[in-house]
PDB file of C-alpha atoms in Angstrom:
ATOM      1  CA  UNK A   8       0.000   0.000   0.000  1.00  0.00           C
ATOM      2  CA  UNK A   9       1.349   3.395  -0.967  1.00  0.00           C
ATOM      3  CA  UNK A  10       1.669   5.915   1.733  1.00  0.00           C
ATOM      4  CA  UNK A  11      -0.304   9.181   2.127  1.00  0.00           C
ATOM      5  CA  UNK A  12       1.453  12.198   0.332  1.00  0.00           C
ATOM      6  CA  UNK A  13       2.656  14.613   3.281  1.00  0.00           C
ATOM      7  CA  UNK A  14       0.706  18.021   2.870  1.00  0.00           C
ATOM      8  CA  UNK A  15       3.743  20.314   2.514  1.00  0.00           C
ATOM      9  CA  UNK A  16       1.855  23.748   4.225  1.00  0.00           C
ATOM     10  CA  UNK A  17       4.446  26.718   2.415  1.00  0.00           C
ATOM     11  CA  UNK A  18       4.319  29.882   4.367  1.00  0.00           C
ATOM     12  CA  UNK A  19       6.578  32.810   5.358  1.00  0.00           C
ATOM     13  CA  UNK A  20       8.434  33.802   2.745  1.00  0.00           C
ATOM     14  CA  UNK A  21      10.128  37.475   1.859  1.00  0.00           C
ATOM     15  CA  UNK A  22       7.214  39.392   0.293  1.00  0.00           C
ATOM     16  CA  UNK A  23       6.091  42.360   2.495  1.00  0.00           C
ATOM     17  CA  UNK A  24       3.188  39.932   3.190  1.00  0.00           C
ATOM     18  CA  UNK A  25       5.429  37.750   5.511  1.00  0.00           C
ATOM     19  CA  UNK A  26       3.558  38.352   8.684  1.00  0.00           C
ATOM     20  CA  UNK A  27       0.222  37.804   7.000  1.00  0.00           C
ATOM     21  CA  UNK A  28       1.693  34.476   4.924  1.00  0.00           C
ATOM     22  CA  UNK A  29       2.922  32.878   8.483  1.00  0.00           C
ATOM     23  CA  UNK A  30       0.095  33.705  10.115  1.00  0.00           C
ATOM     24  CA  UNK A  31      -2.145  31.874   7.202  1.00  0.00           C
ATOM     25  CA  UNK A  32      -0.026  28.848   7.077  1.00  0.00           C
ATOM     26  CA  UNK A  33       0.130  28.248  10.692  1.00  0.00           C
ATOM     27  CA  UNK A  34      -3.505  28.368  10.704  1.00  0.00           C
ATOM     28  CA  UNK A  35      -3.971  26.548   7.312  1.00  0.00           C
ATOM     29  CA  UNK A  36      -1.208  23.749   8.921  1.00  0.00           C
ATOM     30  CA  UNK A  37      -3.287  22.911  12.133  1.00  0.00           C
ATOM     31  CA  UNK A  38      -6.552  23.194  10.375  1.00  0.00           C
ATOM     32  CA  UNK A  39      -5.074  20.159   7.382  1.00  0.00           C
ATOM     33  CA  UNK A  40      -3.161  18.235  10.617  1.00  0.00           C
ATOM     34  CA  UNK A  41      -6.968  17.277  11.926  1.00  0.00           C
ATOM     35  CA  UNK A  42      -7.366  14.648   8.761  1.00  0.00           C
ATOM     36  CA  UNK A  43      -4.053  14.521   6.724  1.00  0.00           C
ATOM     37  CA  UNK A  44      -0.286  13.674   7.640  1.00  0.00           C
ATOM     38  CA  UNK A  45       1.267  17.773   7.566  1.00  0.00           C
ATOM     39  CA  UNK A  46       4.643  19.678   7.470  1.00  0.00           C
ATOM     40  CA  UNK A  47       4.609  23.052   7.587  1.00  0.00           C
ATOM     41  CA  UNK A  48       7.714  25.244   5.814  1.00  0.00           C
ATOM     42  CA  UNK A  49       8.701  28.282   6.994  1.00  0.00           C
ATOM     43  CA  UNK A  50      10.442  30.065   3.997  1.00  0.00           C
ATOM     44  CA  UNK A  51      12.994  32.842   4.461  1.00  0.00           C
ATOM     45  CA  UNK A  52      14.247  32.623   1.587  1.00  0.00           C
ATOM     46  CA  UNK A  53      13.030  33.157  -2.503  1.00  0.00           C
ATOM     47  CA  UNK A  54      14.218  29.147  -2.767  1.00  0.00           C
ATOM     48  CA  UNK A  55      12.076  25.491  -2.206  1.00  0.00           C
ATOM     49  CA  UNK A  56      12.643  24.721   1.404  1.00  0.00           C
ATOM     50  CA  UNK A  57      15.127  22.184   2.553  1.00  0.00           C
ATOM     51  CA  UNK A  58      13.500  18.819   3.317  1.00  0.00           C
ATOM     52  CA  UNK A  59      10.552  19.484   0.335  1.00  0.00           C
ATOM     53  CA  UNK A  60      10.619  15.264  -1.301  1.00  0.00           C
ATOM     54  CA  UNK A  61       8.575  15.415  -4.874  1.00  0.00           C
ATOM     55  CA  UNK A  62       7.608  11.987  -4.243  1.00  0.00           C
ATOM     56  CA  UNK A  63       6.489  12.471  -0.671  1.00  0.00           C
ATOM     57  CA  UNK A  64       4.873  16.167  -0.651  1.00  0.00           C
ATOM     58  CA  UNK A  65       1.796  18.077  -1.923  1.00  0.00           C
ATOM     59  CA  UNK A  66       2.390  21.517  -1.581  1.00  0.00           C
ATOM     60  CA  UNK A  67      -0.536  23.888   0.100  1.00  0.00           C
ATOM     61  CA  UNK A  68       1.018  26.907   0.160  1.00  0.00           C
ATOM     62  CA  UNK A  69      -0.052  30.199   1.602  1.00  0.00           C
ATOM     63  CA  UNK A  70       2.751  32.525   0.654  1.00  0.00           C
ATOM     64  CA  UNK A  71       1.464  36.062   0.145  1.00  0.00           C
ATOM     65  CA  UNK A  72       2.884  38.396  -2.466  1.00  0.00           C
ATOM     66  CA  UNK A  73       5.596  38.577  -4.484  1.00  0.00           C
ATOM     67  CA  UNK A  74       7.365  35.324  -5.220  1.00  0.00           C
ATOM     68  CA  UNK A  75       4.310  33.387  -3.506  1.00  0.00           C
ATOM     69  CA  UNK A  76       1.648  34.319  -5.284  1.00  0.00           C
ATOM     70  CA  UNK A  77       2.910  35.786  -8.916  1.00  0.00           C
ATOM     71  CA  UNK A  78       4.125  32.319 -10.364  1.00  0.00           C
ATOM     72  CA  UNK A  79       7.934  32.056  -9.354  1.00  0.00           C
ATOM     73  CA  UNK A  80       6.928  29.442  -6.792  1.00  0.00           C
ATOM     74  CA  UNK A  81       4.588  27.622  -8.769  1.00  0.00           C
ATOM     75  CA  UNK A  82       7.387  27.704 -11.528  1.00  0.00           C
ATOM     76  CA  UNK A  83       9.952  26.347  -8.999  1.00  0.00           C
ATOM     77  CA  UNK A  84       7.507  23.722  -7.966  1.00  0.00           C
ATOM     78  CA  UNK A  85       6.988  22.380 -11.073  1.00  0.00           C
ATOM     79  CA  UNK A  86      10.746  22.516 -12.241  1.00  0.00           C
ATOM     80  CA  UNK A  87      11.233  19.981  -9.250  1.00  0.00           C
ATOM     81  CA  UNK A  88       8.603  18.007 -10.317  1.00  0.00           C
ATOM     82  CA  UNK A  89       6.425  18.668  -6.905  1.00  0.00           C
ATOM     83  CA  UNK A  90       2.699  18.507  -6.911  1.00  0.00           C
ATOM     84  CA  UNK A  91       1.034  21.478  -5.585  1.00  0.00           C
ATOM     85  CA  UNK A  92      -2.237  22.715  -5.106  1.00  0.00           C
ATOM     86  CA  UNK A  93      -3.850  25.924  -6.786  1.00  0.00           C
ATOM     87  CA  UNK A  94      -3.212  28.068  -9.941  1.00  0.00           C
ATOM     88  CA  UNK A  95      -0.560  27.130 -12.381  1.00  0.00           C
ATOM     89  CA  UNK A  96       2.804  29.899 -13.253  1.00  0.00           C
ATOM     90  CA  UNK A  97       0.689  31.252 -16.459  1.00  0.00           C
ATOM     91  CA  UNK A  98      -2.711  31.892 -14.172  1.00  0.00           C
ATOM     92  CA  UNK A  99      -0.779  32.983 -11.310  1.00  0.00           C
ATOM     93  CA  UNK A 100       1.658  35.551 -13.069  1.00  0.00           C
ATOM     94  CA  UNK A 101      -1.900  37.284 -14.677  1.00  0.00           C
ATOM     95  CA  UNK A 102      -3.762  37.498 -11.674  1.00  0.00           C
ATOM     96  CA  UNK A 103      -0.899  38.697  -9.535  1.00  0.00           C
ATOM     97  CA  UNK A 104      -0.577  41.900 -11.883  1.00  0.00           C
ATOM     98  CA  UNK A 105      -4.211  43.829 -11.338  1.00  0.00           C
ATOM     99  CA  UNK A 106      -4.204  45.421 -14.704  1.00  0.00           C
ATOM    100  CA  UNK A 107      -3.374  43.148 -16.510  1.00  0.00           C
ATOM    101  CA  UNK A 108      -5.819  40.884 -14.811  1.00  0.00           C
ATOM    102  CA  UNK A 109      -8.459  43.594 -15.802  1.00  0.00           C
ATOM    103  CA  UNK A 110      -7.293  43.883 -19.030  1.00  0.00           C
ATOM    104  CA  UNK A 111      -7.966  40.068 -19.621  1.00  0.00           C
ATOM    105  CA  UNK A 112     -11.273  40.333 -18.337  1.00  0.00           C
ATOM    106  CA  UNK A 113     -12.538  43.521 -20.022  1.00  0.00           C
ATOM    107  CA  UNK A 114     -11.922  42.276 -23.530  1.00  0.00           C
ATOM    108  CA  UNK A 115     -14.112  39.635 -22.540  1.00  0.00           C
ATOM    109  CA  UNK A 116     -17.246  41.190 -21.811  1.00  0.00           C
ATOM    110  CA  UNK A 117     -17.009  41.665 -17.924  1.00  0.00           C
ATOM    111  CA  UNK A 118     -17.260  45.632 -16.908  1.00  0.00           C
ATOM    112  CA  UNK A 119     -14.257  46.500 -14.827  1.00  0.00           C
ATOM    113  CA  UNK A 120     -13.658  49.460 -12.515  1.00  0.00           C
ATOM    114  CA  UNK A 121     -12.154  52.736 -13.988  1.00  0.00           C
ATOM    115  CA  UNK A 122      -8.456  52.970 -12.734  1.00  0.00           C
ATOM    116  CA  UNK A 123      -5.332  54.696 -12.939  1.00  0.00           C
ATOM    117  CA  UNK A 124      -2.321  52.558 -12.878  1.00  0.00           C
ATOM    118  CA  UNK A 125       1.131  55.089 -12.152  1.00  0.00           C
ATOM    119  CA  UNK A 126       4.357  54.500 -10.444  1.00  0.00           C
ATOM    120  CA  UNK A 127       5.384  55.763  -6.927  1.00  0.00           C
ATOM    121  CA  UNK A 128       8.039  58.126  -8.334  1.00  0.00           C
ATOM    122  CA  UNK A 129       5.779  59.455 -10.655  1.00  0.00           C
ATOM    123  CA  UNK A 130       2.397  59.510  -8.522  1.00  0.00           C
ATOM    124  CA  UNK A 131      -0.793  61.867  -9.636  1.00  0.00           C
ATOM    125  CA  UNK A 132      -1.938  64.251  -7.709  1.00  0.00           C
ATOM    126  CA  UNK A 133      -5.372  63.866  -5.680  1.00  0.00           C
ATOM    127  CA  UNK A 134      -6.676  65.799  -8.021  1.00  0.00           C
ATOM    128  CA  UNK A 135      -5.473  63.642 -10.903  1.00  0.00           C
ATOM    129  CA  UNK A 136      -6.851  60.608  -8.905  1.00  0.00           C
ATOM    130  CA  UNK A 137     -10.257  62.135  -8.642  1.00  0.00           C
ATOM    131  CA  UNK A 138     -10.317  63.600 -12.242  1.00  0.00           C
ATOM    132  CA  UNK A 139      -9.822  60.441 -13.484  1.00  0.00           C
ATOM    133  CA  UNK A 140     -11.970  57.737 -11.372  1.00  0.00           C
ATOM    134  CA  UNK A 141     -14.062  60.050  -9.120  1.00  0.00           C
ATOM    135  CA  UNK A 142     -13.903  60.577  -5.421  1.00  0.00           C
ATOM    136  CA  UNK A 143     -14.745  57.233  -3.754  1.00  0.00           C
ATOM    137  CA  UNK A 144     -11.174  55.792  -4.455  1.00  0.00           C
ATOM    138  CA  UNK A 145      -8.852  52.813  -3.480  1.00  0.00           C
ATOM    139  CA  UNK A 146      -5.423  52.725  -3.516  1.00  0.00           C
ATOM    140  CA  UNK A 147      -3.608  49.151  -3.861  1.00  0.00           C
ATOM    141  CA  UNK A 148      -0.246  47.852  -4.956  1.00  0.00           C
ATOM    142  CA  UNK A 149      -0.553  46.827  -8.601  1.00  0.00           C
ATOM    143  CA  UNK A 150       1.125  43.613  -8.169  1.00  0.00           C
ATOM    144  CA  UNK A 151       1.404  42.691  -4.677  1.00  0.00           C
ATOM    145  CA  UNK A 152      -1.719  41.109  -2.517  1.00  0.00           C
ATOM    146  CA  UNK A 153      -3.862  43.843  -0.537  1.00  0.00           C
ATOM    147  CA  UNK A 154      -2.532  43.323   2.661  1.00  0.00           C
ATOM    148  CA  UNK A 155      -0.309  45.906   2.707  1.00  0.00           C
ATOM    149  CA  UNK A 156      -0.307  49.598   1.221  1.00  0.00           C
ATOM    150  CA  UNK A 157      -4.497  49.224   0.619  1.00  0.00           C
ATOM    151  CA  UNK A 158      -6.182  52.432   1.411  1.00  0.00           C
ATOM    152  CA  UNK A 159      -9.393  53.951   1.288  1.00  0.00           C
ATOM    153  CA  UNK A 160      -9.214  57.497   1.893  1.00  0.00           C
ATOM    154  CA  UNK A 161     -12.419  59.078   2.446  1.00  0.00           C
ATOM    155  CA  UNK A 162     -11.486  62.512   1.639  1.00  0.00           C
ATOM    156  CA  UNK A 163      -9.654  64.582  -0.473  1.00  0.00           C
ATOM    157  CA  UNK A 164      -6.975  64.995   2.740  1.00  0.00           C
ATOM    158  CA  UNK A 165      -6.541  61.021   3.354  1.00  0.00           C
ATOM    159  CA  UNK A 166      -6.130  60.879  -0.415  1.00  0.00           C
ATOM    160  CA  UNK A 167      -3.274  63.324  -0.466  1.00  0.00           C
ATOM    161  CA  UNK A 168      -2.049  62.193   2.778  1.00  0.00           C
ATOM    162  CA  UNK A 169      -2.007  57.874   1.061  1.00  0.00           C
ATOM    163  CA  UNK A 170      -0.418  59.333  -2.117  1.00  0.00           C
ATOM    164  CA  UNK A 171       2.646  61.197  -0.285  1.00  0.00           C
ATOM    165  CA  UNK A 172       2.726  57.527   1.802  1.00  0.00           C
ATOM    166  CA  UNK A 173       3.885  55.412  -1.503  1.00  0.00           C
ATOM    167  CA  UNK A 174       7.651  56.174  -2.890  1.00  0.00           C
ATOM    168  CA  UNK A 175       8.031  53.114  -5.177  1.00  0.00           C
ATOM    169  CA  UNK A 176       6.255  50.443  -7.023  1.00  0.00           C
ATOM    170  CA  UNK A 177       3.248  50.013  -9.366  1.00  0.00           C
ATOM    171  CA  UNK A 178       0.314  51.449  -7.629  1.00  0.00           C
ATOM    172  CA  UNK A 179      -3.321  51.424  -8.985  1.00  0.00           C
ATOM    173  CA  UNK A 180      -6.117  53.899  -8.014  1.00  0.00           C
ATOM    174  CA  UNK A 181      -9.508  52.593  -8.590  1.00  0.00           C
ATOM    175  CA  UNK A 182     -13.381  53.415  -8.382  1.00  0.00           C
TER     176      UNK A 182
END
């Protein structure tokens, strides 16, 4: 008789979602112990953990962010020839990136928000933000989960005041 895979519970990680990733794969970990045999990883590094066996593992993984959730893991997974659970590198990569994400879905039918995509070294002003999408705004990292750097400034002073916050990155503002 073969012997149950090991749920391999990924977490941790060196997004600026770290806190949020190890807090979700502790959780996720002791949730999947109750009926299946479970490791959890604690990653500190961009890099498959030590100890991760292909023919031995499933991988559940609950990194957040960059590296976790925008395909390079997936694409390291399936280099090593580890089964994992969850979106493929193609899938991942799209729906990591907002925009793009919208882009794929507007040309097929679905209505999207109005945003503004810029860069934190060249941000709008509020009164670019508002010109363009209105006044009930959101402000999220382009490509990075909404853990971190989400805002939803409820006047035209917390919009000024979460624009002088960002310095770097893709940032998107949206209706």
């Amino acid at each position: 008789m073969t012997p149950s895979p090991i749920i391999a519970v990924l977490c941790g990680g060196t997004s600026a979602e770290r806190e949020v990733s190890l807090g979700s794969g502790r959780a996720s970990a002791l949730a999947l112990a109750r009926s299946f045999p479970t490791r959890l990883f604690e990653l500190e590094a961009n890099a498959l953990p030590e100890g991760l066996d292909p023919a031995g593992h499933v991988v559940y993984s609950t990194l957040h962010g960059t590296f976790g959730e925008d395909g390079n893991m997936q694409r390291l997974l399936e280099s090593a020839g580890i089964a994992y659970a969850g979106c493929g590198v193609d899938a991942s990569a799209l729906t990591m990136d907002k925009t793009l994400t919208k882009q794929a879905v507007a040309i097929r039918g679905v209505k999207v928000a109005k945003g503004l995509v810029f860069e934190g070294d060249s941000k709008p002003t509020a009164a670019a933000v508002t010109a363009a999408v209105g006044e009930a705004v959101v402000i999220k990292p382009n490509a990075e989960g909404s853990s971190v750097g989400l805002s939803l400034p409820a006047t035209k002073e917390e919009l000024e005041a979460a624009l002088a916050g960002i310095s770097r990155g893709s940032w998107l503002a949206e209706q």
